[in-house]
Amino acid sequence: MKRKAWQAGALLIAAIAMFFLSRPDDAAPETPTAAASRPSTPSGDLPQPRPAPTRHPLAESAATLNDPSTTADDDISILSLIISQYGKILGGNPVGENEEITSALMGDNPKRLAFLPAKGAFLDSSGRLTDRWGTPYFFHALSGSKMEIISAGPDRKHRTGDDITSG
């Protein structure tokens, strides 16, 4: 009886040894000469380029921003709706100055969702959202979910009587 138990134990130890000896050694350090002799190839671990943003249906409405057939009030209403939808989908207003907010609305956000087209009369050369007179909008976060949008109006100066504001 002892002999069978001893044989079973030896067989179990041999099976365990075979298991560990037959596995490839992933942890073995690579010798410098082996690494140097291989040609350099791009690694599969390199970061992949981010996919293009998905266009939200409101991006079509944004194409009418600063269009002569619409009004400045229409532009503010469209932007208010876009920012409201952004907040509902992404959990809060886009944050930052005009450039950062515009970038977030164009798809540089965690969901890669674009609420604005990539080009249009509503963008200046610095990538800022501008009113129909070419002045960048001022965005004032009233809370995490409410944003006041201010156009400088026809005189192109903020904080004057002809400013156009949301809400």
PDB file of C-alpha atoms in Angstrom:
ATOM      1  CA  MET A   1       0.000   0.000   0.000  1.00  0.00           C
ATOM      2  CA  LYS A   2       2.848   2.359   0.869  1.00  0.00           C
ATOM      3  CA  ARG A   3       4.487   1.587  -2.401  1.00  0.00           C
ATOM      4  CA  LYS A   4       1.402   2.647  -4.440  1.00  0.00           C
ATOM      5  CA  ALA A   5       1.086   5.896  -2.477  1.00  0.00           C
ATOM      6  CA  TRP A   6       4.779   6.572  -3.034  1.00  0.00           C
ATOM      7  CA  GLN A   7       4.425   5.905  -6.778  1.00  0.00           C
ATOM      8  CA  ALA A   8       1.346   8.162  -7.018  1.00  0.00           C
ATOM      9  CA  GLY A   9       3.227  10.948  -5.222  1.00  0.00           C
ATOM     10  CA  ALA A  10       6.245  10.570  -7.510  1.00  0.00           C
ATOM     11  CA  LEU A  11       3.976  10.611 -10.565  1.00  0.00           C
ATOM     12  CA  LEU A  12       2.264  13.782  -9.313  1.00  0.00           C
ATOM     13  CA  ILE A  13       5.618  15.499  -8.712  1.00  0.00           C
ATOM     14  CA  ALA A  14       6.809  14.465 -12.182  1.00  0.00           C
ATOM     15  CA  ALA A  15       3.612  15.840 -13.777  1.00  0.00           C
ATOM     16  CA  ILE A  16       4.006  19.159 -11.963  1.00  0.00           C
ATOM     17  CA  ALA A  17       7.669  19.372 -12.977  1.00  0.00           C
ATOM     18  CA  MET A  18       6.791  18.616 -16.614  1.00  0.00           C
ATOM     19  CA  PHE A  19       4.112  21.312 -16.550  1.00  0.00           C
ATOM     20  CA  PHE A  20       6.491  24.006 -15.339  1.00  0.00           C
ATOM     21  CA  LEU A  21       9.408  22.904 -17.517  1.00  0.00           C
ATOM     22  CA  SER A  22       7.319  22.813 -20.709  1.00  0.00           C
ATOM     23  CA  ARG A  23       5.986  26.378 -20.313  1.00  0.00           C
ATOM     24  CA  PRO A  24       7.799  29.172 -22.194  1.00  0.00           C
ATOM     25  CA  ASP A  25       9.776  31.382 -19.877  1.00  0.00           C
ATOM     26  CA  ASP A  26       8.116  34.803 -20.307  1.00  0.00           C
ATOM     27  CA  ALA A  27      10.052  36.329 -17.455  1.00  0.00           C
ATOM     28  CA  ALA A  28      13.528  35.467 -18.751  1.00  0.00           C
ATOM     29  CA  PRO A  29      15.484  38.638 -19.414  1.00  0.00           C
ATOM     30  CA  GLU A  30      16.659  39.096 -22.961  1.00  0.00           C
ATOM     31  CA  THR A  31      20.374  39.199 -23.490  1.00  0.00           C
ATOM     32  CA  PRO A  32      21.695  42.491 -24.873  1.00  0.00           C
ATOM     33  CA  THR A  33      23.321  40.760 -27.862  1.00  0.00           C
ATOM     34  CA  ALA A  34      20.065  39.067 -28.863  1.00  0.00           C
ATOM     35  CA  ALA A  35      18.178  42.349 -28.668  1.00  0.00           C
ATOM     36  CA  ALA A  36      20.853  44.190 -30.636  1.00  0.00           C
ATOM     37  CA  SER A  37      21.005  41.579 -33.396  1.00  0.00           C
ATOM     38  CA  ARG A  38      17.295  41.866 -34.213  1.00  0.00           C
ATOM     39  CA  PRO A  39      16.156  44.567 -36.647  1.00  0.00           C
ATOM     40  CA  SER A  40      14.032  47.293 -35.155  1.00  0.00           C
ATOM     41  CA  THR A  41      10.350  46.933 -36.040  1.00  0.00           C
ATOM     42  CA  PRO A  42       7.368  48.976 -34.939  1.00  0.00           C
ATOM     43  CA  SER A  43       5.797  47.591 -31.816  1.00  0.00           C
ATOM     44  CA  GLY A  44       2.175  46.581 -31.597  1.00  0.00           C
ATOM     45  CA  ASP A  45       2.119  48.434 -28.271  1.00  0.00           C
ATOM     46  CA  LEU A  46       2.306  51.870 -29.893  1.00  0.00           C
ATOM     47  CA  PRO A  47      -0.752  54.041 -29.297  1.00  0.00           C
ATOM     48  CA  GLN A  48      -3.209  53.834 -32.140  1.00  0.00           C
ATOM     49  CA  PRO A  49      -4.544  57.052 -33.690  1.00  0.00           C
ATOM     50  CA  ARG A  50      -7.882  58.137 -32.287  1.00  0.00           C
ATOM     51  CA  PRO A  51     -10.830  57.457 -34.556  1.00  0.00           C
ATOM     52  CA  ALA A  52     -12.590  60.391 -36.172  1.00  0.00           C
ATOM     53  CA  PRO A  53     -15.413  61.777 -34.035  1.00  0.00           C
ATOM     54  CA  THR A  54     -18.952  60.588 -34.659  1.00  0.00           C
ATOM     55  CA  ARG A  55     -21.230  63.414 -35.782  1.00  0.00           C
ATOM     56  CA  HIS A  56     -24.200  64.156 -33.557  1.00  0.00           C
ATOM     57  CA  PRO A  57     -27.392  65.013 -35.526  1.00  0.00           C
ATOM     58  CA  LEU A  58     -27.246  68.576 -34.136  1.00  0.00           C
ATOM     59  CA  ALA A  59     -24.079  69.160 -36.166  1.00  0.00           C
ATOM     60  CA  GLU A  60     -26.354  69.705 -39.173  1.00  0.00           C
ATOM     61  CA  SER A  61     -28.134  72.548 -37.345  1.00  0.00           C
ATOM     62  CA  ALA A  62     -24.782  74.057 -36.431  1.00  0.00           C
ATOM     63  CA  ALA A  63     -23.967  74.412 -40.126  1.00  0.00           C
ATOM     64  CA  THR A  64     -26.488  77.299 -40.212  1.00  0.00           C
ATOM     65  CA  LEU A  65     -24.601  79.332 -37.586  1.00  0.00           C
ATOM     66  CA  ASN A  66     -23.872  82.857 -38.900  1.00  0.00           C
ATOM     67  CA  ASP A  67     -25.893  82.140 -42.043  1.00  0.00           C
ATOM     68  CA  PRO A  68     -27.442  85.306 -43.546  1.00  0.00           C
ATOM     69  CA  SER A  69     -30.856  83.601 -43.628  1.00  0.00           C
ATOM     70  CA  THR A  70     -30.878  83.273 -39.814  1.00  0.00           C
ATOM     71  CA  THR A  71     -30.567  85.746 -36.931  1.00  0.00           C
ATOM     72  CA  ALA A  72     -28.073  86.180 -34.106  1.00  0.00           C
ATOM     73  CA  ASP A  73     -30.804  84.999 -31.717  1.00  0.00           C
ATOM     74  CA  ASP A  74     -31.142  81.827 -33.822  1.00  0.00           C
ATOM     75  CA  ASP A  75     -27.386  81.279 -33.515  1.00  0.00           C
ATOM     76  CA  ILE A  76     -27.504  81.640 -29.719  1.00  0.00           C
ATOM     77  CA  SER A  77     -30.489  79.249 -29.545  1.00  0.00           C
ATOM     78  CA  ILE A  78     -28.670  76.626 -31.612  1.00  0.00           C
ATOM     79  CA  LEU A  79     -25.532  76.920 -29.473  1.00  0.00           C
ATOM     80  CA  SER A  80     -27.613  76.688 -26.278  1.00  0.00           C
ATOM     81  CA  LEU A  81     -29.261  73.509 -27.557  1.00  0.00           C
ATOM     82  CA  ILE A  82     -25.907  72.022 -28.572  1.00  0.00           C
ATOM     83  CA  ILE A  83     -24.340  72.746 -25.176  1.00  0.00           C
ATOM     84  CA  SER A  84     -27.424  71.401 -23.403  1.00  0.00           C
ATOM     85  CA  GLN A  85     -27.227  68.145 -25.389  1.00  0.00           C
ATOM     86  CA  TYR A  86     -23.490  67.923 -24.771  1.00  0.00           C
ATOM     87  CA  GLY A  87     -24.169  68.219 -21.037  1.00  0.00           C
ATOM     88  CA  LYS A  88     -26.874  65.546 -21.065  1.00  0.00           C
ATOM     89  CA  ILE A  89     -24.748  63.079 -23.010  1.00  0.00           C
ATOM     90  CA  LEU A  90     -21.375  63.759 -21.386  1.00  0.00           C
ATOM     91  CA  GLY A  91     -22.533  64.600 -17.867  1.00  0.00           C
ATOM     92  CA  GLY A  92     -21.872  68.345 -17.759  1.00  0.00           C
ATOM     93  CA  ASN A  93     -20.900  71.442 -19.683  1.00  0.00           C
ATOM     94  CA  PRO A  94     -17.740  71.570 -21.737  1.00  0.00           C
ATOM     95  CA  VAL A  95     -15.191  73.531 -19.725  1.00  0.00           C
ATOM     96  CA  GLY A  96     -12.499  76.072 -20.483  1.00  0.00           C
ATOM     97  CA  GLU A  97     -12.135  79.111 -22.655  1.00  0.00           C
ATOM     98  CA  ASN A  98     -13.740  79.459 -26.081  1.00  0.00           C
ATOM     99  CA  GLU A  99     -11.021  77.358 -27.773  1.00  0.00           C
ATOM    100  CA  GLU A 100     -11.393  74.437 -25.351  1.00  0.00           C
ATOM    101  CA  ILE A 101     -15.181  74.542 -25.482  1.00  0.00           C
ATOM    102  CA  THR A 102     -15.131  74.642 -29.286  1.00  0.00           C
ATOM    103  CA  SER A 103     -12.682  71.734 -29.389  1.00  0.00           C
ATOM    104  CA  ALA A 104     -14.901  69.677 -27.057  1.00  0.00           C
ATOM    105  CA  LEU A 105     -17.962  70.448 -29.191  1.00  0.00           C
ATOM    106  CA  MET A 106     -16.035  69.371 -32.307  1.00  0.00           C
ATOM    107  CA  GLY A 107     -15.398  65.908 -30.870  1.00  0.00           C
ATOM    108  CA  ASP A 108     -12.402  66.264 -28.564  1.00  0.00           C
ATOM    109  CA  ASN A 109     -14.358  64.770 -25.678  1.00  0.00           C
ATOM    110  CA  PRO A 110     -14.454  61.357 -23.977  1.00  0.00           C
ATOM    111  CA  LYS A 111     -17.244  60.052 -26.243  1.00  0.00           C
ATOM    112  CA  ARG A 112     -15.634  61.404 -29.456  1.00  0.00           C
ATOM    113  CA  LEU A 113     -18.982  62.962 -30.364  1.00  0.00           C
ATOM    114  CA  ALA A 114     -18.948  66.039 -32.640  1.00  0.00           C
ATOM    115  CA  PHE A 115     -21.739  68.563 -32.145  1.00  0.00           C
ATOM    116  CA  LEU A 116     -20.190  71.023 -34.617  1.00  0.00           C
ATOM    117  CA  PRO A 117     -18.968  70.509 -38.171  1.00  0.00           C
ATOM    118  CA  ALA A 118     -15.192  70.726 -38.642  1.00  0.00           C
ATOM    119  CA  LYS A 119     -15.489  73.862 -40.789  1.00  0.00           C
ATOM    120  CA  GLY A 120     -17.846  76.780 -41.117  1.00  0.00           C
ATOM    121  CA  ALA A 121     -18.402  80.532 -40.979  1.00  0.00           C
ATOM    122  CA  PHE A 122     -18.766  80.201 -37.207  1.00  0.00           C
ATOM    123  CA  LEU A 123     -15.029  79.469 -36.670  1.00  0.00           C
ATOM    124  CA  ASP A 124     -12.137  81.903 -36.746  1.00  0.00           C
ATOM    125  CA  SER A 125      -8.562  81.020 -37.714  1.00  0.00           C
ATOM    126  CA  SER A 126      -7.750  80.270 -34.048  1.00  0.00           C
ATOM    127  CA  GLY A 127     -10.491  77.650 -33.816  1.00  0.00           C
ATOM    128  CA  ARG A 128     -12.864  79.768 -31.719  1.00  0.00           C
ATOM    129  CA  LEU A 129     -16.629  79.951 -32.109  1.00  0.00           C
ATOM    130  CA  THR A 130     -17.508  83.415 -33.348  1.00  0.00           C
ATOM    131  CA  ASP A 131     -20.709  85.359 -33.744  1.00  0.00           C
ATOM    132  CA  ARG A 132     -21.864  86.679 -37.111  1.00  0.00           C
ATOM    133  CA  TRP A 133     -19.739  89.815 -36.646  1.00  0.00           C
ATOM    134  CA  GLY A 134     -16.550  87.760 -36.230  1.00  0.00           C
ATOM    135  CA  THR A 135     -16.176  88.266 -32.477  1.00  0.00           C
ATOM    136  CA  PRO A 136     -15.518  85.182 -30.322  1.00  0.00           C
ATOM    137  CA  TYR A 137     -18.438  84.183 -28.096  1.00  0.00           C
ATOM    138  CA  PHE A 138     -17.977  84.475 -24.351  1.00  0.00           C
ATOM    139  CA  PHE A 139     -19.080  81.375 -22.432  1.00  0.00           C
ATOM    140  CA  HIS A 140     -20.057  81.864 -18.790  1.00  0.00           C
ATOM    141  CA  ALA A 141     -20.704  78.660 -16.846  1.00  0.00           C
ATOM    142  CA  LEU A 142     -23.596  79.378 -14.477  1.00  0.00           C
ATOM    143  CA  SER A 143     -23.396  75.841 -13.077  1.00  0.00           C
ATOM    144  CA  GLY A 144     -22.204  72.410 -14.145  1.00  0.00           C
ATOM    145  CA  SER A 145     -25.239  72.102 -16.385  1.00  0.00           C
ATOM    146  CA  LYS A 146     -26.093  75.697 -17.376  1.00  0.00           C
ATOM    147  CA  MET A 147     -24.050  77.894 -19.684  1.00  0.00           C
ATOM    148  CA  GLU A 148     -24.653  81.519 -20.617  1.00  0.00           C
ATOM    149  CA  ILE A 149     -23.535  82.331 -24.173  1.00  0.00           C
ATOM    150  CA  ILE A 150     -22.760  85.965 -24.974  1.00  0.00           C
ATOM    151  CA  SER A 151     -22.308  87.552 -28.399  1.00  0.00           C
ATOM    152  CA  ALA A 152     -20.687  91.003 -28.447  1.00  0.00           C
ATOM    153  CA  GLY A 153     -23.296  92.119 -30.967  1.00  0.00           C
ATOM    154  CA  PRO A 154     -22.862  94.471 -33.927  1.00  0.00           C
ATOM    155  CA  ASP A 155     -20.476  96.836 -32.108  1.00  0.00           C
ATOM    156  CA  ARG A 156     -18.093  93.871 -31.525  1.00  0.00           C
ATOM    157  CA  LYS A 157     -17.507  94.900 -27.896  1.00  0.00           C
ATOM    158  CA  HIS A 158     -18.516  92.750 -24.950  1.00  0.00           C
ATOM    159  CA  ARG A 159     -20.453  94.236 -22.030  1.00  0.00           C
ATOM    160  CA  THR A 160     -22.276  96.896 -24.035  1.00  0.00           C
ATOM    161  CA  GLY A 161     -25.974  97.430 -24.660  1.00  0.00           C
ATOM    162  CA  ASP A 162     -26.141  95.506 -27.935  1.00  0.00           C
ATOM    163  CA  ASP A 163     -24.780  92.215 -26.526  1.00  0.00           C
ATOM    164  CA  ILE A 164     -26.943  89.183 -27.284  1.00  0.00           C
ATOM    165  CA  THR A 165     -27.175  86.568 -24.537  1.00  0.00           C
ATOM    166  CA  SER A 166     -28.764  83.177 -24.087  1.00  0.00           C
ATOM    167  CA  GLY A 167     -31.641  82.561 -21.711  1.00  0.00           C
TER     168      GLY A 167
END
